[in-house]
Amino acid sequence: MSIELHCPAPLSRHETIQMAHGAGGMMSRELTRSIFLPCFKNSLLDVMDDQAKISLDSGKVAFTTDTFVVTPVFFPGGDIGDLAVNGTVNDLAVGGATPLYLSAGFVIEEGFSMPDLQRIVKSMAAAAEKAGVKIVTGDTKVVEKGQCDGMFINTSGIGVIREGLDISCANLKPGDSVLVSGSLGDHGMAVMTAREGLSFQSVITSDTAPLNGLISAILDGVPHVHAMRDPTRGGLAASLNEFAEASGVGIVLNEETLPVKPDVLGACELLGIDPLNVANEGKVVVVVPEEMSKDVLEIIRENADVAGQHAAIIGKVVDDHPGMVVIKTPLGSRRILEMPLGEQLPRIC
Amino acid sequence: MSIELHCPAPLSRHETIQMAHGAGGMMSRELTRSIFLPCFKNSLLDVMDDQAKISLDSGKVAFTTDTFVVTPVFFPGGDIGDLAVNGTVNDLAVGGATPLYLSAGFVIEEGFSMPDLQRIVKSMAAAAEKAGVKIVTGDTKVVEKGQCDGMFINTSGIGVIREGLDISCANLKPGDSVLVSGSLGDHGMAVMTAREGLSFQSVITSDTAPLNGLISAILDGVPHVHAMRDPTRGGLAASLNEFAEASGVGIVLNEETLPVKPDVLGACELLGIDPLNVANEGKVVVVVPEEMSKDVLEIIRENADVAGQHAAIIGKVVDDHPGMVVIKTPLGSRRILEMPLGEQLPRIC
């Protein structure tokens, strides 16, 4: 789905970001009015007070934060802007919340291109519209050239949690099925290959996307979801190891069912990286009672656009080896999928 | 008030931050468990899901965000940690909200000292305790040496707004009095003099402090507050110009009543900076109907510790020159206090 936003051209007299754009005076105001307000336009933000005043129905509220430092800021399939919106939308959605309101905090390097900033802000606005959330409060700081690399964006988010859910990384039960909503490792390898200047038969594209629509469909169809997570930093390996540890259970994956695209696998082999350690930005891991796994797979395939074609039941929760994730190869041998140490993929998100 | 927190010594095997501390794997987990969780300890954070699940009474909720890039990270009177907590607490409080929950998003440069990080985190925890808020969700990214200058911290915050208030920068009425809760320019000049290595008769100390207690006392005592703001970036000049413009009124200040400490004035003269353009981090500007101004002054003096001794009624709202702030000197001459352009005081907060 492509959303065209009609943000006016920047009124700013400056072609690059200046120190004064972050100092809270006239130029801060000009930046806000020429770049941010026209794109993020909504009645809560437009008030321009130091805080947004929002109405929430009573009940449980989910609150999350994430800072995005990805380099390069533009990569195949997305940029730091839609990544920042989708990342926080997804952190709310996997908690069973309907994402509603986002904040945006920018740290921008002096000299950053104003047209690039506008492109990123437009991309955030389009991602917010697609996900059905509003960016209602924000902040911009500028640091001197060389004191930050391009730009960093923090997004925090608020959502309202559906009643009657009990989704947690501590809720896995032996016998549960583990599913993933599409192919693994796309985002991390899109950024790495862009950064390293590697080229393959086709360009590897980030999977950055909002998951709230898909997750809402899953929760509508299958009320007894035990755990959900979007496997970002640390990839599938980190998410499943956290699940296994928090729930005191083991997880067994069938290697042949793990969906990894050939180009992503090729890039991983070239760089010596396990695709299961690589960040995804538009995939969800779902753990449900075994009898519901086919229903969930069906819902994912119906609701996840083309990404859903790679959705799969990839393993199960077991009593054995609590806290440990094991991969079973097609030949029957087993290896441990460890929690990644973490040094291989800097600044992926 | 001094709060001693019993955070254990870091369990980390590392004396400095490594790239892998931000990559979502084992080392991220170790950092979280050894540094963040012991200091920020609360039941919402300890769950370690991707989002905090909080219960809010129904009603209006305030939501705000701020990123802190102050350099140096330690300065007389505070550090980037308590500044980040107090800044967001104050942005909620000036909206008439009771601050409740904060997020913390860190961007840390590879090689940053682990003991310094712990000192900053302890300072955040102490500030949160003093303000009565909980840090319930967080995120840490690490960027390579030279890709950010030390550390940046984003805090976002949620609070519940008192019923029956109508506080907004657009609510000033001719005849209203303008008050400030203490001396002006302390924070900005504390950071600038520390950075420039300037010394004066006494060390200029930041006023970083939570304002929610004071503001709560003001709202308890005087229900008809028209506007409030903490004059941070851009100082008093920026806050009052925004008020005047948003409300379509003029503001007249009496120069002789503006509280600026002699050392702060000296530092400002040396650096060629107007103290009214300098950031404060523990002061509030309050606009109330004239007949309530003495009550507000009284409440401030009773509730703002030593800072309150410099509280003053500094001016009034007028029909004349809408959108403009004018300073009247003791000799009767007038000058315009303009919205600062903003380039003089980089990385103050």
XYZ file of C-alpha atoms in Angstrom:
698
model
C 0.000 0.000 0.000
C 1.367 3.376 -0.932
C 0.227 6.458 0.912
C 0.816 9.853 -0.656
C 1.101 12.659 1.833
C 0.762 16.213 0.756
C 3.451 17.811 2.876
C 4.379 21.223 1.496
C 7.930 21.897 0.399
C 10.110 23.106 3.277
C 9.685 26.809 3.937
C 13.042 26.818 5.658
C 15.593 29.240 4.265
C 18.277 26.714 5.165
C 19.405 23.794 3.062
C 21.021 22.096 6.037
C 20.358 21.802 9.750
C 22.032 24.534 11.823
C 22.849 24.459 15.546
C 20.119 27.027 16.236
C 17.467 24.649 14.847
C 17.741 22.792 18.154
C 18.044 25.674 20.591
C 14.409 26.399 21.375
C 14.222 29.841 19.776
C 13.045 31.279 16.460
C 14.830 28.745 14.304
C 13.534 25.795 16.329
C 10.066 27.141 15.787
C 10.659 27.618 12.075
C 11.879 24.016 11.760
C 8.862 22.714 13.643
C 6.432 24.745 11.569
C 7.998 24.113 8.187
C 8.948 20.444 8.484
C 7.270 18.660 11.396
C 3.792 20.155 11.781
C 2.744 20.001 8.110
C 3.594 16.285 7.940
C 2.503 15.067 11.371
C -0.549 17.352 11.375
C -3.106 16.465 14.051
C -5.098 18.437 16.588
C -3.112 17.159 19.586
C 0.287 18.095 18.170
C -0.872 21.388 16.689
C -1.491 22.849 20.168
C 2.303 23.005 20.547
C 2.280 22.808 24.338
C 5.106 21.004 26.118
C 2.955 17.904 26.408
C 0.112 16.316 24.461
C -3.167 15.937 26.314
C -4.874 12.730 25.266
C -8.022 10.918 26.312
C -7.735 7.216 27.038
C -10.438 4.783 27.998
C -9.674 3.404 31.410
C -7.913 0.100 31.562
C -4.458 -1.237 30.976
C -2.127 0.911 28.941
C 1.068 -0.260 27.219
C 4.042 2.134 27.153
C 7.279 1.514 25.256
C 10.357 3.308 23.920
C 13.024 2.681 21.291
C 15.858 4.749 19.857
C 16.849 4.195 16.232
C 20.464 4.715 15.149
C 20.452 2.755 11.882
C 23.114 3.597 9.324
C 22.687 4.385 6.487
C 19.483 6.326 7.226
C 18.095 5.300 3.810
C 18.227 1.597 2.896
C 16.382 -0.655 0.433
C 12.787 -0.963 1.573
C 12.730 1.868 4.101
C 14.515 4.515 6.114
C 15.130 5.492 9.736
C 11.758 7.291 9.757
C 9.359 4.465 8.943
C 11.582 2.087 10.909
C 11.190 4.293 14.018
C 7.403 4.388 13.693
C 6.959 0.706 12.848
C 9.359 -0.428 15.577
C 7.398 1.229 18.355
C 4.017 0.330 16.846
C 5.175 -3.296 16.816
C 6.482 -3.262 20.395
C 3.004 -2.149 21.491
C 1.167 -4.599 19.233
C 3.078 -7.669 20.451
C 1.925 -6.808 23.981
C -1.676 -7.122 22.824
C -2.148 -3.363 22.700
C -3.777 -1.210 20.053
C -1.109 1.424 19.293
C -2.565 4.946 19.488
C -0.063 7.730 20.167
C 3.641 8.181 19.457
C 6.263 10.709 20.481
C 9.235 11.564 18.268
C 12.577 12.767 19.657
C 15.226 13.736 17.113
C 18.960 14.210 17.579
C 20.321 15.668 14.340
C 23.897 16.444 13.327
C 24.634 20.014 12.274
C 24.846 20.102 8.478
C 22.295 17.320 7.921
C 20.474 17.850 4.633
C 17.101 19.570 5.035
C 15.547 17.703 2.061
C 16.727 14.401 3.603
C 15.158 15.395 6.916
C 11.916 16.191 5.150
C 11.995 12.870 3.306
C 12.433 11.052 6.639
C 9.656 13.039 8.323
C 7.300 12.291 5.399
C 8.171 8.642 5.709
C 7.332 8.744 9.442
C 4.017 10.424 8.683
C 3.144 7.821 6.043
C 4.071 4.960 8.386
C 1.984 6.511 11.175
C -0.997 6.844 8.845
C -0.639 3.262 7.661
C -0.486 1.993 11.244
C -3.335 4.245 12.375
C -1.328 6.095 15.042
C -0.769 9.807 15.682
C 2.550 11.498 16.439
C 1.402 13.882 19.170
C 4.519 15.252 20.871
C 8.115 15.763 19.873
C 11.521 17.258 20.521
C 14.506 18.157 18.369
C 18.101 18.559 19.473
C 20.971 19.514 17.172
C 24.576 18.589 17.976
C 27.714 19.933 16.329
C 29.137 18.281 13.233
C 30.959 15.105 14.279
C 29.063 14.763 17.575
C 26.484 12.358 16.186
C 26.424 10.355 12.989
C 23.612 11.806 10.861
C 20.519 11.435 12.973
C 19.038 9.360 15.749
C 15.281 9.106 16.368
C 13.579 8.031 19.566
C 9.943 7.024 19.402
C 7.913 6.203 22.479
C 4.386 4.921 22.237
C 1.151 4.410 24.103
C -1.521 1.844 23.346
C -4.560 0.401 25.048
C -4.358 -3.295 25.903
C -7.249 -5.564 24.910
C -9.082 -7.006 27.834
C -8.821 -10.664 28.687
C -5.409 -11.289 27.158
C -2.509 -12.846 28.985
C 0.394 -12.533 26.600
C 3.855 -12.696 28.118
C 7.253 -14.185 27.432
C 6.730 -16.167 30.648
C 3.568 -17.929 29.396
C 4.941 -20.697 27.135
C 3.580 -24.183 27.906
C 5.027 -27.537 26.800
C 3.129 -28.674 23.719
C 2.700 -25.139 22.335
C 3.551 -24.436 18.693
C 5.961 -21.721 17.601
C 5.156 -19.806 14.401
C 6.795 -16.991 12.489
C 4.856 -14.686 10.170
C 7.361 -14.637 7.286
C 10.962 -14.896 6.142
C 13.775 -14.226 8.594
C 16.701 -11.806 8.474
C 15.499 -9.483 5.702
C 15.883 -6.172 7.546
C 19.338 -6.746 8.986
C 20.727 -8.043 5.718
C 19.170 -5.179 3.732
C 21.017 -2.693 5.950
C 24.260 -4.691 6.056
C 24.459 -5.204 2.302
C 23.624 -1.512 1.682
C 26.316 -0.494 4.159
C 28.957 -2.884 2.891
C 28.155 -2.221 -0.776
C 27.455 -5.912 -1.437
C 25.206 -6.803 -4.353
C 23.295 -9.989 -5.045
C 21.029 -11.202 -7.838
C 18.251 -9.039 -6.458
C 18.409 -6.221 -3.913
C 17.683 -7.442 -0.389
C 14.819 -5.327 0.934
C 13.966 -4.507 4.532
C 10.724 -5.968 5.847
C 9.952 -2.839 7.921
C 6.156 -2.795 8.350
C 3.527 -2.254 11.021
C 2.290 -5.493 12.567
C -0.715 -4.166 14.462
C -3.234 -5.053 11.756
C -1.956 -8.620 11.470
C -1.729 -9.077 15.243
C -5.219 -7.719 15.698
C -6.504 -10.304 13.205
C -4.667 -13.085 15.056
C -6.117 -12.011 18.412
C -9.611 -11.729 16.913
C -9.375 -15.268 15.541
C -7.384 -17.033 18.252
C -7.942 -15.754 21.764
C -5.421 -17.991 23.515
C -2.104 -16.620 22.292
C 0.545 -17.390 24.913
C 3.419 -15.196 23.711
C 4.266 -12.855 20.847
C 7.354 -10.874 19.991
C 8.773 -9.085 16.981
C 12.265 -10.573 16.626
C 14.279 -7.381 16.080
C 17.818 -6.965 17.504
C 19.318 -10.382 18.168
C 16.835 -11.932 15.733
C 14.802 -15.088 16.261
C 17.580 -16.516 18.444
C 17.300 -13.734 21.029
C 13.480 -13.784 21.148
C 13.217 -17.554 21.560
C 15.998 -17.741 24.140
C 14.220 -15.053 26.168
C 10.941 -16.972 25.897
C 12.592 -20.266 26.945
C 14.314 -18.685 29.901
C 11.357 -16.618 31.107
C 8.955 -19.589 30.880
C 11.381 -22.257 32.128
C 10.748 -24.452 29.091
C 12.705 -25.804 26.130
C 12.056 -24.978 22.476
C 12.806 -27.295 19.542
C 12.938 -25.835 16.014
C 12.811 -27.812 12.778
C 15.594 -26.388 10.643
C 13.903 -27.265 7.349
C 10.854 -25.176 8.245
C 12.777 -21.963 9.008
C 11.938 -19.472 6.244
C 15.075 -17.676 4.999
C 15.221 -16.240 1.461
C 18.126 -17.478 -0.709
C 19.664 -13.994 -1.120
C 19.519 -13.371 2.629
C 21.121 -16.746 3.263
C 23.830 -15.944 0.699
C 24.581 -12.575 2.314
C 24.701 -14.188 5.757
C 27.144 -16.851 4.563
C 29.357 -14.234 2.944
C 29.470 -12.159 6.145
C 29.678 -15.149 8.486
C 26.392 -14.346 10.238
C 23.646 -16.740 11.351
C 20.357 -15.472 9.837
C 18.631 -16.455 13.077
C 20.631 -13.720 14.842
C 19.599 -11.055 12.339
C 17.017 -8.334 13.051
C 13.555 -8.425 11.490
C 11.347 -5.341 11.478
C 8.020 -6.624 10.186
C 7.715 -10.180 11.475
C 6.108 -11.621 14.547
C 6.816 -14.834 16.421
C 3.648 -16.324 17.886
C 3.353 -19.099 20.460
C -0.051 -20.789 20.734
C -1.498 -24.107 21.914
C -0.752 -26.712 19.218
C -4.410 -27.186 18.252
C -4.648 -23.532 17.208
C -1.470 -23.379 15.157
C -3.104 -24.097 11.783
C -5.697 -21.364 12.389
C -2.965 -18.858 13.160
C -1.041 -19.843 10.042
C -4.180 -19.363 7.974
C -4.818 -15.914 9.479
C -1.237 -14.814 8.842
C -1.383 -15.937 5.219
C -4.607 -13.999 4.726
C -3.474 -10.813 6.459
C 0.251 -10.320 5.956
C 0.291 -9.323 2.249
C 3.045 -11.077 0.322
C 5.148 -11.492 3.486
C 2.654 -14.078 4.732
C 3.510 -16.578 2.010
C 6.647 -17.517 3.969
C 4.820 -17.888 7.295
C 5.498 -21.237 8.947
C 5.086 -23.387 12.026
C 8.761 -23.641 12.963
C 8.865 -25.593 16.203
C 7.370 -26.540 19.506
C 7.702 -25.968 23.217
C 8.966 -28.942 25.257
C 9.539 -30.006 28.854
C 13.149 -30.959 28.128
C 16.203 -28.711 28.431
C 14.448 -25.749 30.115
C 15.841 -22.367 29.121
C 17.399 -23.795 25.966
C 16.548 -23.555 22.259
C 17.561 -26.530 20.103
C 17.508 -26.861 16.308
C 16.772 -30.252 14.761
C 18.345 -30.712 11.313
C 16.637 -32.707 8.544
C 19.129 -35.535 9.209
C 18.065 -35.707 12.844
C 21.108 -34.122 14.488
C 20.628 -31.357 17.018
C 22.446 -28.130 17.796
C 21.874 -25.476 20.412
C 20.689 -22.059 19.170
C 22.415 -19.793 21.643
C 21.515 -16.304 22.735
C 23.674 -14.179 20.408
C 26.510 -12.353 22.124
C 25.670 -9.363 19.999
C 28.734 -7.804 18.415
C 28.182 -8.756 14.785
C 25.490 -6.351 13.616
C 25.971 -2.803 14.882
C 23.483 -0.026 14.095
C 20.914 -2.160 12.283
C 17.985 -0.398 13.916
C 16.946 16.295 50.282
C 19.488 13.578 49.645
C 18.343 10.136 48.629
C 20.743 7.242 48.984
C 20.063 4.391 46.635
C 21.512 1.013 47.263
C 22.434 0.020 43.747
C 24.927 -2.828 43.791
C 28.323 -2.361 42.159
C 28.254 -3.243 38.454
C 28.532 -6.962 37.848
C 29.737 -6.230 34.351
C 33.076 -7.688 33.419
C 33.646 -4.644 31.246
C 35.019 -1.309 32.364
C 33.700 0.446 29.285
C 30.686 0.136 27.014
C 31.213 -2.228 24.075
C 29.292 -2.329 20.786
C 27.650 -5.609 21.820
C 26.073 -3.927 24.870
C 23.546 -2.425 22.463
C 22.922 -5.340 20.139
C 20.083 -7.146 21.884
C 21.991 -10.299 22.804
C 23.765 -11.662 25.890
C 25.752 -8.514 26.562
C 22.688 -6.270 26.259
C 21.015 -8.463 28.824
C 24.031 -8.348 31.110
C 24.095 -4.534 30.938
C 20.384 -4.322 31.696
C 20.627 -6.708 34.611
C 23.788 -5.306 36.145
C 23.245 -1.565 35.694
C 19.650 -0.648 34.855
C 17.387 -3.080 36.713
C 19.061 -2.825 40.136
C 18.744 0.972 40.121
C 15.365 1.463 38.439
C 13.871 -1.562 40.196
C 10.073 -1.726 40.038
C 7.560 -4.443 39.274
C 6.591 -2.995 35.868
C 10.140 -2.808 34.558
C 11.238 -6.110 36.055
C 8.891 -8.060 33.745
C 11.306 -7.192 30.909
C 8.715 -7.417 28.151
C 8.978 -5.104 25.145
C 6.443 -2.768 26.723
C 5.342 -1.830 30.238
C 1.731 -2.571 31.094
C 0.374 0.129 33.349
C -3.030 0.883 34.865
C -4.344 4.416 34.532
C -7.526 5.887 35.881
C -9.669 7.062 33.024
C -9.434 10.696 32.085
C -7.021 12.983 30.350
C -3.458 11.771 30.080
C -0.420 13.962 29.348
C 2.358 12.512 27.161
C 5.700 14.196 26.483
C 9.216 13.487 25.229
C 12.643 15.115 25.458
C 16.127 14.073 24.409
C 19.082 15.279 26.478
C 22.448 15.893 24.812
C 24.062 18.126 27.443
C 27.844 18.332 27.461
C 29.658 17.780 29.762
C 27.494 14.951 31.134
C 28.516 15.916 34.697
C 28.186 19.587 35.682
C 27.914 21.498 38.972
C 24.580 20.661 40.557
C 23.657 17.682 38.431
C 24.288 15.422 35.470
C 22.564 14.270 32.281
C 20.719 11.614 34.314
C 18.812 13.733 36.815
C 18.391 16.413 34.143
C 16.659 13.854 31.879
C 14.262 12.753 34.620
C 13.505 16.249 35.940
C 13.048 17.683 32.445
C 10.295 15.268 31.516
C 8.706 15.358 34.982
C 8.521 19.152 34.625
C 7.063 19.080 31.104
C 4.226 16.946 32.496
C 3.773 19.018 35.642
C 3.447 22.349 33.795
C 0.543 20.824 31.860
C -1.282 20.257 35.146
C -0.490 16.547 35.159
C 0.744 14.340 37.964
C 3.832 12.636 36.464
C 3.655 8.849 36.906
C 5.712 6.800 34.450
C 8.877 7.459 32.455
C 10.716 5.660 29.687
C 14.475 5.910 29.250
C 16.201 5.523 25.871
C 19.997 5.607 25.876
C 22.407 6.141 22.987
C 25.916 5.484 24.314
C 29.276 5.848 22.600
C 31.470 2.761 22.498
C 34.173 3.131 25.145
C 32.008 5.148 27.570
C 33.091 4.501 31.156
C 30.949 1.875 32.916
C 31.335 3.559 36.344
C 30.222 6.865 34.793
C 27.209 5.117 33.273
C 26.349 3.670 36.646
C 26.707 7.057 38.315
C 24.306 8.552 35.763
C 21.804 5.719 36.153
C 21.895 6.085 39.959
C 21.293 9.781 39.540
C 18.258 9.048 37.334
C 16.920 6.615 39.917
C 17.354 9.143 42.742
C 15.648 11.877 40.690
C 12.776 9.512 39.854
C 12.357 8.636 43.524
C 12.394 12.285 44.554
C 9.758 13.138 41.920
C 7.661 10.076 42.745
C 7.800 8.573 39.241
C 8.783 5.110 37.998
C 11.045 4.332 35.048
C 9.100 1.442 33.537
C 10.498 0.799 30.073
C 13.800 1.410 28.356
C 16.138 0.855 25.445
C 19.886 1.061 24.936
C 21.747 1.549 21.679
C 25.530 1.687 21.371
C 27.240 3.469 18.478
C 30.876 3.243 17.471
C 33.481 5.556 18.971
C 33.166 8.971 17.327
C 29.558 8.417 16.212
C 28.050 10.153 19.214
C 29.573 12.407 21.830
C 29.433 10.475 25.115
C 25.791 9.731 25.667
C 22.336 11.006 24.814
C 19.262 10.135 26.898
C 15.646 10.351 25.778
C 12.956 10.307 28.435
C 9.284 10.204 27.591
C 6.653 10.472 30.263
C 3.014 9.877 31.097
C 0.955 11.661 33.710
C -2.688 12.024 34.621
C -4.131 15.514 34.260
C -6.111 17.003 37.156
C -9.739 17.551 36.359
C -11.125 21.027 35.949
C -7.915 22.730 34.873
C -7.542 24.803 31.754
C -3.845 25.585 31.567
C -2.506 26.542 28.157
C -0.086 28.969 26.557
C -3.155 30.390 24.764
C -4.991 31.327 27.979
C -3.312 34.588 29.048
C -5.718 37.466 29.733
C -4.921 41.186 29.977
C -4.492 42.058 33.639
C -2.893 38.713 34.563
C 0.302 38.683 36.609
C 3.461 36.864 35.512
C 5.560 35.154 38.193
C 8.744 33.139 38.220
C 9.572 30.650 40.975
C 13.250 31.610 41.430
C 16.425 32.980 39.906
C 16.929 32.860 36.146
C 19.706 31.359 34.021
C 21.368 29.117 36.620
C 21.320 25.864 34.637
C 22.591 27.197 31.334
C 25.369 29.180 32.951
C 26.406 26.224 35.156
C 26.890 24.117 32.020
C 28.522 26.907 29.995
C 31.017 27.849 32.704
C 31.874 24.174 33.312
C 32.391 23.682 29.573
C 34.404 26.839 29.010
C 36.456 26.371 32.194
C 35.404 29.770 33.544
C 35.516 30.315 37.280
C 33.785 32.917 39.393
C 33.723 33.754 43.079
C 31.485 30.785 43.704
C 30.672 27.862 41.425
C 27.481 28.430 39.435
C 25.220 25.473 40.140
C 22.450 24.063 37.957
C 18.929 24.415 39.317
C 17.881 20.995 37.955
C 14.985 19.867 40.155
C 11.528 18.329 39.878
C 8.739 20.921 39.915
C 5.765 18.612 40.371
C 5.559 19.063 44.137
C 5.646 22.848 43.878
C 3.184 22.938 40.991
C 0.828 20.622 42.824
C 0.882 23.006 45.798
C 0.164 25.974 43.523
C -2.790 24.198 41.893
C -4.135 23.116 45.286
C -4.033 26.698 46.518
C -4.933 28.635 43.381
C -7.315 26.872 41.033
C -7.341 29.521 38.290
C -3.840 29.261 36.855
C -3.962 30.441 33.228
C -0.559 29.270 31.974
C 2.573 27.583 33.266
C 5.841 26.655 31.626
C 9.316 25.660 32.716
C 11.558 28.085 30.809
C 14.196 25.646 29.538
C 15.808 26.088 26.083
C 15.472 29.673 24.972
C 14.938 30.733 28.601
C 12.304 33.140 29.896
C 12.384 35.045 26.597
C 11.245 32.028 24.571
C 8.507 30.991 27.028
C 7.010 34.476 27.314
C 7.172 35.160 23.576
C 5.337 31.879 22.969
C 2.720 32.835 25.551
C 2.241 36.309 24.053
C 1.909 34.976 20.556
C -0.376 32.044 21.399
C -2.703 34.242 23.483
C -2.599 37.327 21.240
C -1.627 39.576 24.150
C 1.337 41.725 25.173
C 3.537 41.149 28.220
C 5.369 43.890 30.150
C 8.215 42.909 32.501
C 9.734 45.123 35.191
C 13.477 44.760 34.746
C 14.250 45.494 38.403
C 12.142 42.535 39.541
C 13.834 39.918 37.344
C 15.779 37.605 39.672
C 19.272 36.892 38.315
C 22.118 35.945 40.676
C 25.239 38.177 40.482
C 27.546 35.316 39.374
C 25.127 34.269 36.642
C 24.889 37.877 35.481
C 28.701 38.125 35.472
C 29.072 34.944 33.414
C 26.417 36.140 30.970
C 28.168 39.501 30.525
C 31.501 37.776 29.949
C 30.000 35.483 27.297
C 27.763 38.148 25.758
C 24.553 36.276 26.553
C 21.249 37.682 27.815
C 20.327 35.725 30.988
C 16.696 35.841 29.854
C 17.674 33.599 26.911
C 19.360 31.031 29.163
C 17.835 27.646 30.054
C 16.452 26.950 33.521
C 15.788 23.386 34.662
C 13.971 23.830 37.959
C 11.944 26.998 37.605
C 8.384 27.600 36.568
C 6.741 30.669 35.056
C 3.150 31.045 36.248
C 0.477 33.337 34.833
C -2.541 33.977 37.089
C -5.235 36.632 37.532
C -3.647 39.597 39.318
C -5.667 39.151 42.502
C -4.129 35.696 43.038
C -0.529 36.662 42.432
C 0.387 37.253 46.086
C -1.059 33.866 47.067
C 1.020 32.146 44.397
C 4.150 33.956 45.531
C 3.483 32.864 49.083
C 2.991 29.226 48.046
C 6.197 29.250 46.000
C 8.201 30.678 48.897
C 6.833 27.974 51.199
C 7.348 25.052 48.819
C 10.407 25.669 46.646
C 13.169 25.122 49.231
C 15.874 27.766 49.039
C 15.112 28.398 45.358
C 11.831 30.025 46.378
C 13.539 32.962 48.097
C 14.150 34.527 44.669
C 10.572 34.019 43.462
C 9.014 37.205 42.159
C 6.096 38.825 40.393
C 7.951 39.993 37.298
C 5.344 41.528 35.039
C 1.826 41.692 33.719
C -0.245 40.822 30.689
C -1.539 43.789 28.671
C -3.834 44.598 25.748
C -1.106 46.572 23.990
C 1.427 45.247 21.479
C -0.103 41.748 21.075
C 2.477 39.016 20.512
C 5.250 41.129 21.969
C 7.184 41.066 25.246
C 8.497 44.418 26.482
C 10.909 45.135 29.353
C 10.491 48.344 31.349
C 13.728 49.569 32.920
C 13.842 51.316 36.326
C 14.348 54.644 34.486
C 11.156 54.093 32.514
C 12.613 53.243 29.110
C 11.343 50.188 27.254
C 12.981 47.557 25.107
C 11.569 44.565 23.261
C 12.522 41.118 24.594
C 12.710 39.169 21.378
C 12.317 35.473 20.789
C 15.952 34.279 20.839
C 17.271 33.123 17.495
C 18.907 30.264 19.291
C 22.503 29.785 18.238
C 24.301 30.934 21.387
C 23.888 28.036 23.781
C 24.364 24.650 22.153
C 23.944 21.393 24.105
C 22.763 22.921 27.362
C 20.148 20.225 27.915
